Coordinates of C-alpha atoms in Angstrom, one line a residue:
X28 CA 118.3 100.8 116.9
X29 CA 120.0 99.2 119.8
X30 CA 119.9 99.4 123.6
X31 CA 122.0 102.5 123.9
X32 CA 120.0 104.5 121.3
X33 CA 116.6 103.4 122.7
X34 CA 117.7 104.4 126.2
X35 CA 118.8 107.9 125.0
X36 CA 115.7 108.6 122.9
X37 CA 113.5 111.4 124.2
X38 CA 110.0 111.0 122.7
X39 CA 109.1 114.6 123.6
X40 CA 111.7 115.9 121.3
X41 CA 110.0 114.3 118.3
X42 CA 106.6 115.7 119.6
X43 CA 108.3 119.1 119.7
X44 CA 109.5 118.7 116.1
X45 CA 106.0 117.7 115.1
X46 CA 104.8 121.0 116.6
X47 CA 107.3 122.8 114.5
X48 CA 106.2 121.3 111.3
X49 CA 102.6 121.8 112.3
X50 CA 103.3 125.5 112.7
X51 CA 104.9 125.6 109.2
X52 CA 101.8 123.9 107.8
X53 CA 99.5 126.4 109.5
X54 CA 101.5 129.3 108.1
X55 CA 101.5 127.8 104.6
X56 CA 97.7 127.2 104.8
X57 CA 97.1 130.8 105.9
X58 CA 99.3 132.1 103.1
X59 CA 97.4 130.0 100.5
X60 CA 94.1 131.3 101.9
X61 CA 95.2 134.9 101.7
X62 CA 96.4 134.5 98.1
X63 CA 93.2 132.7 96.9
X64 CA 90.6 134.6 98.9
X65 CA 92.1 138.1 99.0
X66 CA 95.0 139.0 96.7
X67 CA 93.9 137.1 93.6
X68 CA 90.3 138.3 93.8
X69 CA 91.4 142.0 94.3
X70 CA 93.7 141.7 91.3
X71 CA 91.0 140.2 89.1
X72 CA 88.8 143.2 89.8
X73 CA 91.4 145.8 89.5
X74 CA 93.6 144.7 86.6
X75 CA 93.4 143.5 83.0
X76 CA 95.9 142.8 80.3
X77 CA 98.9 140.6 79.7
X78 CA 100.7 141.7 82.8
X79 CA 97.7 141.1 85.0
X80 CA 97.3 137.6 83.4
X81 CA 100.9 136.8 84.0
X82 CA 100.7 137.9 87.6
X83 CA 97.6 135.8 88.1
X84 CA 99.5 132.7 86.9
X85 CA 102.4 133.4 89.2
X86 CA 100.0 133.8 92.1
X87 CA 98.4 130.5 91.2
X88 CA 101.8 128.9 91.2
X89 CA 102.6 130.4 94.6
X90 CA 99.3 129.2 96.0
X91 CA 100.1 125.6 94.8
X92 CA 103.5 125.8 96.5
X93 CA 101.9 126.9 99.8
X94 CA 99.3 124.1 99.4
X95 CA 102.0 121.5 98.8
X96 CA 104.0 122.8 101.8
X97 CA 100.9 122.7 104.0
X98 CA 100.1 119.1 103.0
X99 CA 103.6 117.7 103.2
X100 CA 104.3 119.4 106.6
X101 CA 101.0 118.0 107.8
X102 CA 102.2 114.5 106.8
X103 CA 105.6 115.0 108.6
X104 CA 103.7 116.1 111.7
X105 CA 101.7 112.9 111.6
X106 CA 104.8 110.8 111.2
X107 CA 106.7 112.4 114.0
X108 CA 103.7 112.4 116.3
X109 CA 103.1 108.7 115.6
X110 CA 106.8 107.8 116.2
X111 CA 106.9 109.8 119.4
X112 CA 103.8 108.0 120.7
X113 CA 104.8 104.5 119.7
X114 CA 108.4 104.6 120.7
X115 CA 107.5 105.7 124.2
X116 CA 106.2 102.2 125.1
X117 CA 109.2 100.1 124.3
X118 CA 111.5 102.8 125.8
X119 CA 109.5 102.7 129.1
X120 CA 109.8 98.9 129.2
X121 CA 113.5 99.1 128.6
X122 CA 114.0 101.6 131.4
X123 CA 112.0 99.5 133.8
X124 CA 114.1 96.4 132.9
X125 CA 117.3 98.4 133.5
X126 CA 116.0 99.7 136.8
X127 CA 115.3 96.1 137.9
X128 CA 118.8 95.0 136.9
X129 CA 120.3 97.9 138.8
X130 CA 118.3 97.1 141.9
X131 CA 119.6 93.5 141.8
X132 CA 123.2 94.6 141.0
X133 CA 123.1 92.8 137.7
X134 CA 125.3 94.2 134.9
X135 CA 123.6 95.0 131.6
X136 CA 126.0 94.8 128.6
X137 CA 125.8 97.0 125.5
X138 CA 124.4 94.1 123.5
X139 CA 121.6 93.7 126.0
X140 CA 122.9 90.5 127.7
X141 CA 122.7 90.5 131.5
X142 CA 125.5 89.3 133.8
X143 CA 124.3 87.9 137.1
X144 CA 126.3 87.0 140.3
X145 CA 126.8 83.7 142.0
X146 CA 124.0 82.5 144.2
X147 CA 122.3 79.4 145.6
X148 CA 124.1 76.2 146.7
X149 CA 125.3 73.2 144.7
X150 CA 123.6 70.2 146.2
X151 CA 126.5 67.9 145.6
X152 CA 129.5 70.1 146.6
X153 CA 127.8 72.6 149.0
X154 CA 129.6 75.4 147.1
X155 CA 127.9 78.6 145.9
X156 CA 126.8 78.3 142.2
X157 CA 128.7 80.5 139.9
X158 CA 127.2 83.4 138.1
X159 CA 127.1 83.9 134.4
X160 CA 125.6 85.9 131.5
X161 CA 122.4 85.3 129.6
X162 CA 121.2 86.6 126.3
X163 CA 117.6 87.9 125.8
X164 CA 115.0 86.1 123.8
X165 CA 112.5 88.2 121.9
X166 CA 110.3 85.5 120.4
X167 CA 112.5 84.8 117.4
X168 CA 115.8 83.0 117.3
X169 CA 117.3 85.0 114.4
X170 CA 118.7 87.6 116.9
X171 CA 120.8 85.0 118.7
X172 CA 120.9 81.4 120.0
X173 CA 118.1 82.1 122.5
X174 CA 118.2 81.2 126.2
X175 CA 119.4 77.9 127.6
X176 CA 116.1 76.5 128.8
X177 CA 117.8 74.2 131.2
X178 CA 119.4 77.3 132.8
X179 CA 115.9 78.6 133.7
X180 CA 115.8 75.7 136.2
X181 CA 119.3 76.5 137.6
X182 CA 119.6 76.3 141.4
X183 CA 121.1 79.8 141.1
X184 CA 118.1 82.0 141.6
X185 CA 119.8 84.9 139.9
X186 CA 119.8 83.2 136.6
X187 CA 116.0 83.1 136.1
X188 CA 115.7 86.7 137.2
X189 CA 118.5 87.8 134.8
X190 CA 116.9 85.8 132.0
X191 CA 113.6 87.6 132.5
X192 CA 115.3 91.0 132.4
X193 CA 117.3 90.1 129.3
X194 CA 114.2 88.9 127.5
X195 CA 112.4 92.2 128.3
X196 CA 115.3 94.2 127.1
X197 CA 115.5 92.2 123.8
X198 CA 111.8 92.5 123.3
X199 CA 111.8 96.2 123.8
X200 CA 114.8 96.7 121.5
X201 CA 113.2 94.5 118.8
X202 CA 109.9 96.4 119.0
X203 CA 111.7 99.8 118.9
X204 CA 113.7 98.6 115.9
X205 CA 110.4 97.7 114.0
X206 CA 108.9 101.1 114.9
X207 CA 112.0 103.0 113.9
X208 CA 112.2 101.2 110.6
X209 CA 108.6 101.9 109.7
X210 CA 108.8 105.6 110.4
X211 CA 112.3 106.1 109.0
X212 CA 111.1 104.7 105.6
X213 CA 108.0 106.9 105.7
X214 CA 110.0 110.1 106.5
X215 CA 112.6 109.2 103.9
X216 CA 109.9 109.6 101.3
X217 CA 108.8 113.0 102.5
X218 CA 111.4 114.9 100.5
X219 CA 110.4 117.6 98.0
X220 CA 112.0 117.6 94.5
X221 CA 114.1 120.7 93.8
X222 CA 112.3 123.7 92.1
X223 CA 109.0 125.4 92.5
X224 CA 106.9 123.4 90.1
X225 CA 103.9 121.7 91.7
X226 CA 102.4 119.6 88.9
X227 CA 100.6 116.3 88.5
X228 CA 103.8 114.3 89.2
X229 CA 104.2 116.2 92.4
X230 CA 100.7 115.4 93.6
X231 CA 101.2 111.8 92.6
X232 CA 104.2 111.8 94.9
X233 CA 102.0 113.3 97.6
X234 CA 99.5 110.4 97.2
X235 CA 102.4 108.0 97.7
X236 CA 103.5 110.0 100.8
X237 CA 100.0 109.8 102.2
X238 CA 100.0 106.0 101.8
X239 CA 103.5 105.7 103.4
X240 CA 102.6 107.7 106.5
X241 CA 99.3 105.9 107.0
X242 CA 101.0 102.6 106.6
X243 CA 103.8 103.5 109.1
X244 CA 101.3 104.9 111.6
X245 CA 98.8 102.0 111.4
X246 CA 99.3 101.1 115.0
X247 CA 99.3 104.7 116.2
X248 CA 95.9 105.1 114.4
X249 CA 94.5 102.0 116.0
X250 CA 95.7 103.1 119.4
X251 CA 94.3 106.7 119.0
X252 CA 91.3 106.6 116.7
X253 CA 88.4 104.3 117.8
X254 CA 87.9 103.0 114.3
X255 CA 86.4 99.7 115.6
X256 CA 83.8 101.5 117.6
X257 CA 80.3 102.8 116.6
X258 CA 79.9 106.1 114.8
X259 CA 78.4 107.5 118.0
X260 CA 81.6 106.6 119.8
X261 CA 83.7 108.2 117.1
X262 CA 81.6 111.4 117.3
X263 CA 82.1 111.5 121.1
X264 CA 85.9 111.0 120.6
X265 CA 86.1 113.7 118.0
X266 CA 84.1 116.1 120.1
X267 CA 86.5 115.5 122.9
X268 CA 89.6 116.5 120.9
X269 CA 91.1 120.0 121.0
X270 CA 91.1 122.1 117.9
X271 CA 94.8 121.5 117.5
X272 CA 94.3 117.7 117.7
X273 CA 91.5 117.7 115.2
X274 CA 93.6 119.8 112.8
X275 CA 96.5 117.4 113.1
X276 CA 94.4 114.4 112.3
X277 CA 92.8 116.1 109.3
X278 CA 96.2 117.1 107.8
X279 CA 98.2 114.0 108.7
X280 CA 95.6 111.3 108.0
X281 CA 93.0 112.9 105.6
X282 CA 92.2 109.5 104.0
X283 CA 91.2 108.1 107.4
X284 CA 89.2 111.1 108.6
X285 CA 87.5 111.6 105.3
X286 CA 86.0 108.1 105.4
X287 CA 85.2 107.8 109.1
X288 CA 81.5 107.6 109.9
X289 CA 80.8 109.7 112.9
X290 CA 83.0 112.6 111.8
X291 CA 81.1 115.8 111.0
X292 CA 80.2 116.4 107.3
X293 CA 82.2 119.7 107.0
X294 CA 85.3 118.0 108.3
X295 CA 84.9 114.9 106.0
X296 CA 84.3 117.3 103.0
X297 CA 87.5 119.2 103.8
X298 CA 89.6 116.0 104.1
X299 CA 88.1 114.5 100.9
X300 CA 88.7 117.5 98.8
X301 CA 92.4 116.8 99.6
X302 CA 91.9 113.1 99.0
X303 CA 90.4 113.5 95.6
X304 CA 93.3 115.6 94.4
X305 CA 95.8 113.0 95.5
X306 CA 93.7 110.2 94.0
X307 CA 93.5 112.0 90.7
X308 CA 97.3 112.4 90.6
X309 CA 97.8 108.7 91.6
X310 CA 95.6 107.4 88.8
X311 CA 97.0 109.7 86.2
X312 CA 100.2 107.7 86.4
X313 CA 98.3 104.5 85.7
X314 CA 97.2 103.5 82.2
X315 CA 94.9 100.5 82.6
X316 CA 91.3 100.8 81.6
X317 CA 90.0 100.6 85.2
X318 CA 92.2 103.5 86.3
X319 CA 91.2 105.6 83.3
X320 CA 87.5 105.0 84.1
X321 CA 87.9 106.0 87.7
X322 CA 90.1 109.0 86.8
X323 CA 87.3 110.3 84.5
X324 CA 84.8 110.0 87.4
X325 CA 87.1 111.7 89.9
X326 CA 87.9 114.6 87.5
X327 CA 84.2 115.1 86.8
X328 CA 83.4 115.2 90.5
X329 CA 86.2 117.6 91.2
X330 CA 85.0 119.9 88.4
X331 CA 81.6 120.1 90.1
X332 CA 83.2 120.7 93.5
X333 CA 85.2 123.6 92.1
X334 CA 82.3 125.1 90.2
X335 CA 80.0 125.0 93.2
X336 CA 76.4 123.9 93.1
X337 CA 72.9 124.5 94.4
X338 CA 72.5 123.1 97.1
X339 CA 76.2 123.1 98.1
X340 CA 78.1 119.9 97.7
X341 CA 79.7 117.9 100.5
X342 CA 82.1 115.2 99.6
X343 CA 81.6 112.7 102.4
X344 CA 83.7 109.8 100.9
X345 CA 86.0 109.1 97.9
X346 CA 88.2 106.1 97.1
X347 CA 89.4 103.9 94.3
X348 CA 88.9 100.5 95.8
X349 CA 86.7 98.0 93.9
X350 CA 84.7 99.8 91.2
X351 CA 85.3 103.1 93.1
X352 CA 83.7 104.8 96.0
X353 CA 81.9 108.2 96.2
X354 CA 79.5 109.6 98.7
X355 CA 78.2 113.1 97.9
X356 CA 75.6 115.2 99.7
X357 CA 73.7 118.1 98.3
X358 CA 73.1 120.2 101.5
X359 CA 74.7 119.7 104.8
X360 CA 73.3 116.5 106.4
X361 CA 74.4 117.6 109.9
X362 CA 72.1 120.7 109.9
X363 CA 69.3 119.7 107.5
X364 CA 65.9 118.9 108.9
X365 CA 65.4 116.2 106.3
X366 CA 68.1 113.8 105.1
X367 CA 67.8 111.2 102.3
X368 CA 70.5 108.7 101.4
X369 CA 70.1 107.1 98.0
X370 CA 71.9 103.8 97.1
X371 CA 72.3 103.4 93.3
X372 CA 72.3 100.0 91.6
X373 CA 72.9 98.2 88.3
X374 CA 76.0 99.3 86.4
X375 CA 76.8 102.2 88.8
X376 CA 80.5 102.8 89.3
X377 CA 82.9 105.7 89.7
X378 CA 83.0 107.0 86.2
X379 CA 82.0 110.1 84.3
X380 CA 78.4 108.9 84.1
X381 CA 78.3 108.8 87.9
X382 CA 79.0 112.6 88.2
X383 CA 76.8 113.5 85.3
X384 CA 73.8 111.2 86.0
X385 CA 73.8 109.4 89.3
X386 CA 74.8 112.5 91.3
X387 CA 72.2 114.5 89.5
X388 CA 69.5 112.3 90.9
X389 CA 70.5 113.2 94.4
X390 CA 70.6 116.9 93.4
X391 CA 67.2 116.7 91.7
X392 CA 65.7 115.2 94.9
X393 CA 67.2 118.1 97.0
X394 CA 65.9 120.7 94.6
X395 CA 62.4 119.1 94.3
X396 CA 62.2 118.8 98.0
X397 CA 63.0 122.5 98.4
X398 CA 60.2 123.3 95.9
X399 CA 57.7 121.2 97.8
X400 CA 58.8 122.3 101.3
X401 CA 60.6 125.7 100.9
X402 CA 60.8 126.4 104.6
X403 CA 62.3 123.0 105.5
X404 CA 66.0 122.3 104.7
X405 CA 67.0 119.0 103.0
X406 CA 70.2 117.2 102.4
X407 CA 70.1 114.6 99.6
X408 CA 73.0 112.0 99.5
X409 CA 74.1 109.6 96.9
X410 CA 75.9 106.7 98.6
X411 CA 78.3 104.6 96.4
X412 CA 79.9 102.8 99.3
X413 CA 79.8 99.4 97.7
X414 CA 80.3 97.5 94.4
X415 CA 77.1 97.4 92.3
X416 CA 76.8 94.6 89.7
X417 CA 78.1 95.7 86.3
X418 CA 75.4 94.3 84.0
X419 CA 73.9 95.3 80.7
X420 CA 70.3 95.0 79.5
X421 CA 71.4 91.8 77.6
X422 CA 72.6 90.3 80.9
X423 CA 69.2 90.8 82.4
X424 CA 67.7 88.3 79.8
X425 CA 70.6 85.8 79.8
X426 CA 70.5 82.4 81.3
X427 CA 73.1 83.6 83.9
X428 CA 70.0 84.8 85.8
X429 CA 71.0 88.4 86.3
X430 CA 73.0 88.6 89.5
X431 CA 73.6 87.4 93.0
X432 CA 73.2 88.8 96.5
X433 CA 76.9 89.0 97.3
X434 CA 77.4 92.7 96.5
X435 CA 74.3 93.8 98.4
X436 CA 75.2 91.6 101.4
X437 CA 78.6 93.3 101.5
X438 CA 77.1 96.8 101.1
X439 CA 74.3 96.5 103.6
X440 CA 76.5 96.7 106.8
X441 CA 78.5 99.6 105.3
X442 CA 75.4 101.5 104.5
X443 CA 74.0 101.0 108.0
X444 CA 77.3 102.2 109.5
X445 CA 77.1 105.3 107.3
X446 CA 73.5 106.0 108.4
X447 CA 74.4 105.6 112.0
X448 CA 77.0 108.3 111.4
X449 CA 74.3 110.6 110.0
X450 CA 72.4 110.3 113.2
X451 CA 75.5 110.7 115.4
X452 CA 76.7 113.9 113.8
X453 CA 73.4 115.7 113.4
X454 CA 73.4 119.0 115.3
X455 CA 69.7 119.3 115.9
X456 CA 68.9 115.9 117.3
X457 CA 66.5 113.9 115.3
X458 CA 66.2 114.6 111.5
X459 CA 63.6 113.0 109.3
X460 CA 65.7 110.3 107.5
X461 CA 64.7 108.5 104.3
X462 CA 66.6 105.5 102.9
X463 CA 66.3 105.2 99.2
X464 CA 67.2 102.2 97.1
X465 CA 67.2 102.2 93.3
X466 CA 67.5 99.1 91.2
X467 CA 69.9 96.6 92.8
X468 CA 70.5 99.3 95.4
X469 CA 67.0 98.5 96.7
X470 CA 68.3 95.0 97.6
X471 CA 71.2 96.6 99.5
X472 CA 68.8 98.9 101.3
X473 CA 66.4 96.0 101.9
X474 CA 69.1 93.8 103.4
X475 CA 70.3 96.7 105.5
X476 CA 66.8 97.2 106.8
X477 CA 66.5 93.6 107.8
X478 CA 69.6 93.7 109.9
X479 CA 69.1 93.8 113.7
X480 CA 67.5 97.2 114.6
X481 CA 67.0 98.1 110.9
X482 CA 68.6 101.1 109.2
X483 CA 69.8 103.5 111.9
X484 CA 67.6 106.6 112.2
X485 CA 65.4 105.7 109.2
X486 CA 61.8 106.9 109.3
X487 CA 60.9 106.0 105.7
X488 CA 62.2 103.7 103.0
X489 CA 61.7 104.3 99.2
X490 CA 62.3 101.5 96.7
X491 CA 62.3 102.3 93.0
X492 CA 63.0 100.1 90.0
X493 CA 63.5 97.2 92.5
X494 CA 64.3 93.6 91.6
X495 CA 63.3 92.7 95.2
X496 CA 64.6 93.5 98.6
X497 CA 65.3 90.0 100.0
X498 CA 62.1 90.3 102.0
X499 CA 58.6 88.9 101.4
X500 CA 56.8 91.7 103.3
X501 CA 57.2 95.4 104.0
X502 CA 56.9 94.6 107.7
X503 CA 60.3 92.9 107.5
X504 CA 62.0 96.3 106.8
X505 CA 61.8 97.6 110.4
X506 CA 60.1 100.9 109.7
X507 CA 56.5 99.6 109.6
X508 CA 54.8 98.8 106.3
X509 CA 53.1 102.2 106.3
X510 CA 56.5 103.8 105.9
X511 CA 57.7 101.7 103.0
X512 CA 57.0 103.3 99.6
X513 CA 57.5 101.8 96.1
X514 CA 57.7 103.2 92.6
X515 CA 57.7 100.7 89.7
X516 CA 57.4 101.9 86.1
X517 CA 55.4 99.5 83.9
X518 CA 58.1 99.4 81.3
X519 CA 61.0 99.0 83.7
X520 CA 62.4 95.6 83.0
X521 CA 64.2 95.3 86.3
X522 CA 60.9 95.5 88.3
X523 CA 59.8 92.5 86.3
X524 CA 62.7 90.2 86.5
X525 CA 61.5 86.6 86.8
X526 CA 61.9 84.7 90.0
X527 CA 64.3 81.8 90.4
X528 CA 61.4 79.5 90.2
X529 CA 60.2 81.1 87.0
X530 CA 63.6 80.9 85.4
X531 CA 63.8 77.2 86.4
X532 CA 60.5 76.7 84.7
X533 CA 61.4 78.6 81.6
X534 CA 59.1 81.5 82.4
X535 CA 60.4 84.9 81.5
X536 CA 57.1 86.6 80.7
X537 CA 57.8 89.6 82.8
X538 CA 61.0 90.6 81.0
X539 CA 59.7 89.7 77.6
X540 CA 56.6 91.7 78.3
X541 CA 58.8 94.7 79.0
X542 CA 60.4 94.4 75.6
X543 CA 57.0 94.1 73.9
X544 CA 55.5 96.9 75.8
X545 CA 53.0 94.8 77.8
X546 CA 50.9 96.7 80.3
X547 CA 51.9 94.6 83.2
X548 CA 55.5 93.6 84.0
X549 CA 55.6 92.3 87.5
X550 CA 52.9 90.7 89.5
X551 CA 50.7 88.3 87.5
X552 CA 52.9 88.6 84.4
X553 CA 54.9 85.6 85.1
X554 CA 52.9 83.1 87.2
X555 CA 54.2 79.6 87.5
X556 CA 53.7 76.5 89.6
X557 CA 56.1 77.7 92.2
X558 CA 54.7 81.3 92.1
X559 CA 51.0 81.0 91.3
X560 CA 50.3 84.7 91.9
X561 CA 53.2 85.8 89.9
X562 CA 54.3 88.3 92.5
X563 CA 57.8 86.9 93.2
X564 CA 60.8 88.6 91.8
X565 CA 64.4 87.5 91.7
X566 CA 65.1 88.7 95.2
X567 CA 61.9 88.0 97.0
X568 CA 58.4 89.3 96.8
X569 CA 57.7 92.1 94.3
X570 CA 57.8 95.3 96.4
X571 CA 55.0 96.8 94.2
X572 CA 52.7 93.8 94.7
X573 CA 49.7 93.7 97.0
X574 CA 51.2 90.8 98.9
X575 CA 54.3 92.8 99.9
X576 CA 52.2 95.4 101.6
X577 CA 54.1 98.6 100.8
X578 CA 52.5 101.9 99.6
X579 CA 52.9 102.2 95.8
X580 CA 53.1 105.7 94.4
X581 CA 52.4 106.8 90.9
X582 CA 55.2 107.1 88.3
X583 CA 55.4 107.4 84.6
X584 CA 55.2 104.1 82.5
X585 CA 58.4 105.1 80.7
X586 CA 59.3 104.0 77.2
X587 CA 59.7 100.3 76.3
X588 CA 63.1 99.0 75.4
X589 CA 62.0 98.8 71.7
X590 CA 60.8 102.5 71.8
X591 CA 64.0 103.4 73.6
X592 CA 66.4 101.7 71.1
X593 CA 67.6 99.1 73.6
X594 CA 68.2 101.5 76.5
X595 CA 66.6 101.3 79.9
X596 CA 65.3 104.9 80.5
X597 CA 62.1 103.5 82.1
X598 CA 64.5 102.2 84.8
X599 CA 66.3 105.5 85.2
X600 CA 63.7 108.3 85.2
X601 CA 62.3 108.0 88.7
X602 CA 64.3 111.0 90.1
X603 CA 64.2 113.2 87.0
X604 CA 61.5 115.9 87.1
X605 CA 62.0 116.6 83.4
X606 CA 61.3 112.9 82.5
X607 CA 58.9 111.9 85.3
X608 CA 57.6 114.8 87.3
X609 CA 55.1 112.7 89.2
X610 CA 57.7 110.2 90.5
X611 CA 60.2 113.0 91.4
X612 CA 57.5 114.9 93.3
X613 CA 56.3 111.8 95.2
X614 CA 59.9 110.9 96.2
X615 CA 60.5 114.5 97.4
X616 CA 57.2 114.6 99.4
X617 CA 58.2 111.4 101.3
X618 CA 61.7 112.9 101.9
X619 CA 60.3 116.0 103.5
X620 CA 57.9 114.1 105.7
X621 CA 54.7 114.8 103.6
X622 CA 54.0 111.2 102.5
X623 CA 50.3 111.8 103.1
X624 CA 50.4 114.1 100.0
X625 CA 51.8 111.5 97.5
X626 CA 49.7 110.4 94.6
X627 CA 49.1 106.7 95.1
X628 CA 48.9 103.9 92.6
X629 CA 47.2 100.5 93.0
X630 CA 49.7 97.7 93.8
X631 CA 50.1 94.9 91.3

């Protein structure tokens, strides 16, 4: 990039090129849809045998080629659009500087230096001060010696004006060079390998391409997407886009759109179904244990997406950062009358167990809610948008004192941001929203509820298997204590974790009681000098205690750890109607707004 090239660039030509690639992407998308939804299905019904099977394989291969074409052309569209947008600003500043030089009759040289005429008067000789040439300064001296600062005070008034013009030219060219370099490198990567095979390696390359385009277009995204605004502002921005603009953002920047709170659920789901495929391909090329674990989780989620479910699944978030991210809804949260968002806790991460167990809890809640209120639609969400502690049952008894608040403190603002997005995108105004925290997730929900204004849109809060919420009273959770509900199984050791004061005093009666099968685990099981009533847990007052003031609902006692061969099923059965029908029903009643019908239990 230099002055001449920047001057000659026409940003609209790159925008036109982007339109061309967008058209190709649209055609490829339509072709893939016709193959998958029409041709293949017709052939499956009409034909059998080896020839039909071979034809089906060829159609599947062709569909993958069209899919690859659609995705890659979408990325090229995003890169060209970003370049067209970003390069316009330095080019405009260059042209303005050139116009100013022309108006003053200064000469701008090919290297950007500016020649200025004689002017002013030498105070000693009375003669006119000679003109000269100045080189622009763009903030770094690596591009030249920089201006002569004494010259800026020259009696020749033309010098200072020339220096200003030269500096503006240098800055514009430098900025354009940086923009051109970013996008050139990204576009260089967007080249297909020869042949028609679209395999795992191909999709791994797509994942790299997505990262390259997003990195190149960071400034474009910051300038055009209000990512630092509230979900309500993001919804307003999205609603104001044309269909063509929305489609471009989805195809060019799926990882951004798929994770943006305030974007409609259907759109996020579409983007994340693309994202999960590229993440799988990316991790298949990595062989460390962490990548293998996440890969297993991603594949298990994708299998469920492809198989379909009841209620329908919506993939609202997916990522490999930290211990992995996954946000899955059973039922559309933008149209459902009731929406619950469950935050899992201890040991939860993106792995095969997440898809097989944690996600099933959300599905169970949706199905049970439908049984209890068949004429009222419900969307049940599992929100793994943070890193939960990775602890074993043994860790719960160790002197390391279980865990800290750090993970929950990091997760609480992200959860509130997500919940604000649920309210912003809902099509029918004001849904009944329930925040659910299980295990350590109840601390995340509790801290989120204690932030200013509470959890956006939340009408009720459910806490199950809780080690504490960081609060000493249900009133502190900003929904009114009559809208805070607690389930605590008697043999759930997490609900009986000793408080910090009890640990300091050597009191671990609550946890040891859980091992032995004592009838009471929490309140009064571990009284100490610092906690005479025994109703403090590790993270504040026991939510199931009388002192906390929440409504406790009935749940099964669950097996002791001895009966359960060292497992913690009493900590995991709250949502499962096959294991704890009472708890599952009570949770569902609250979710559908029928909390007056729950079966209550006396607080501890």
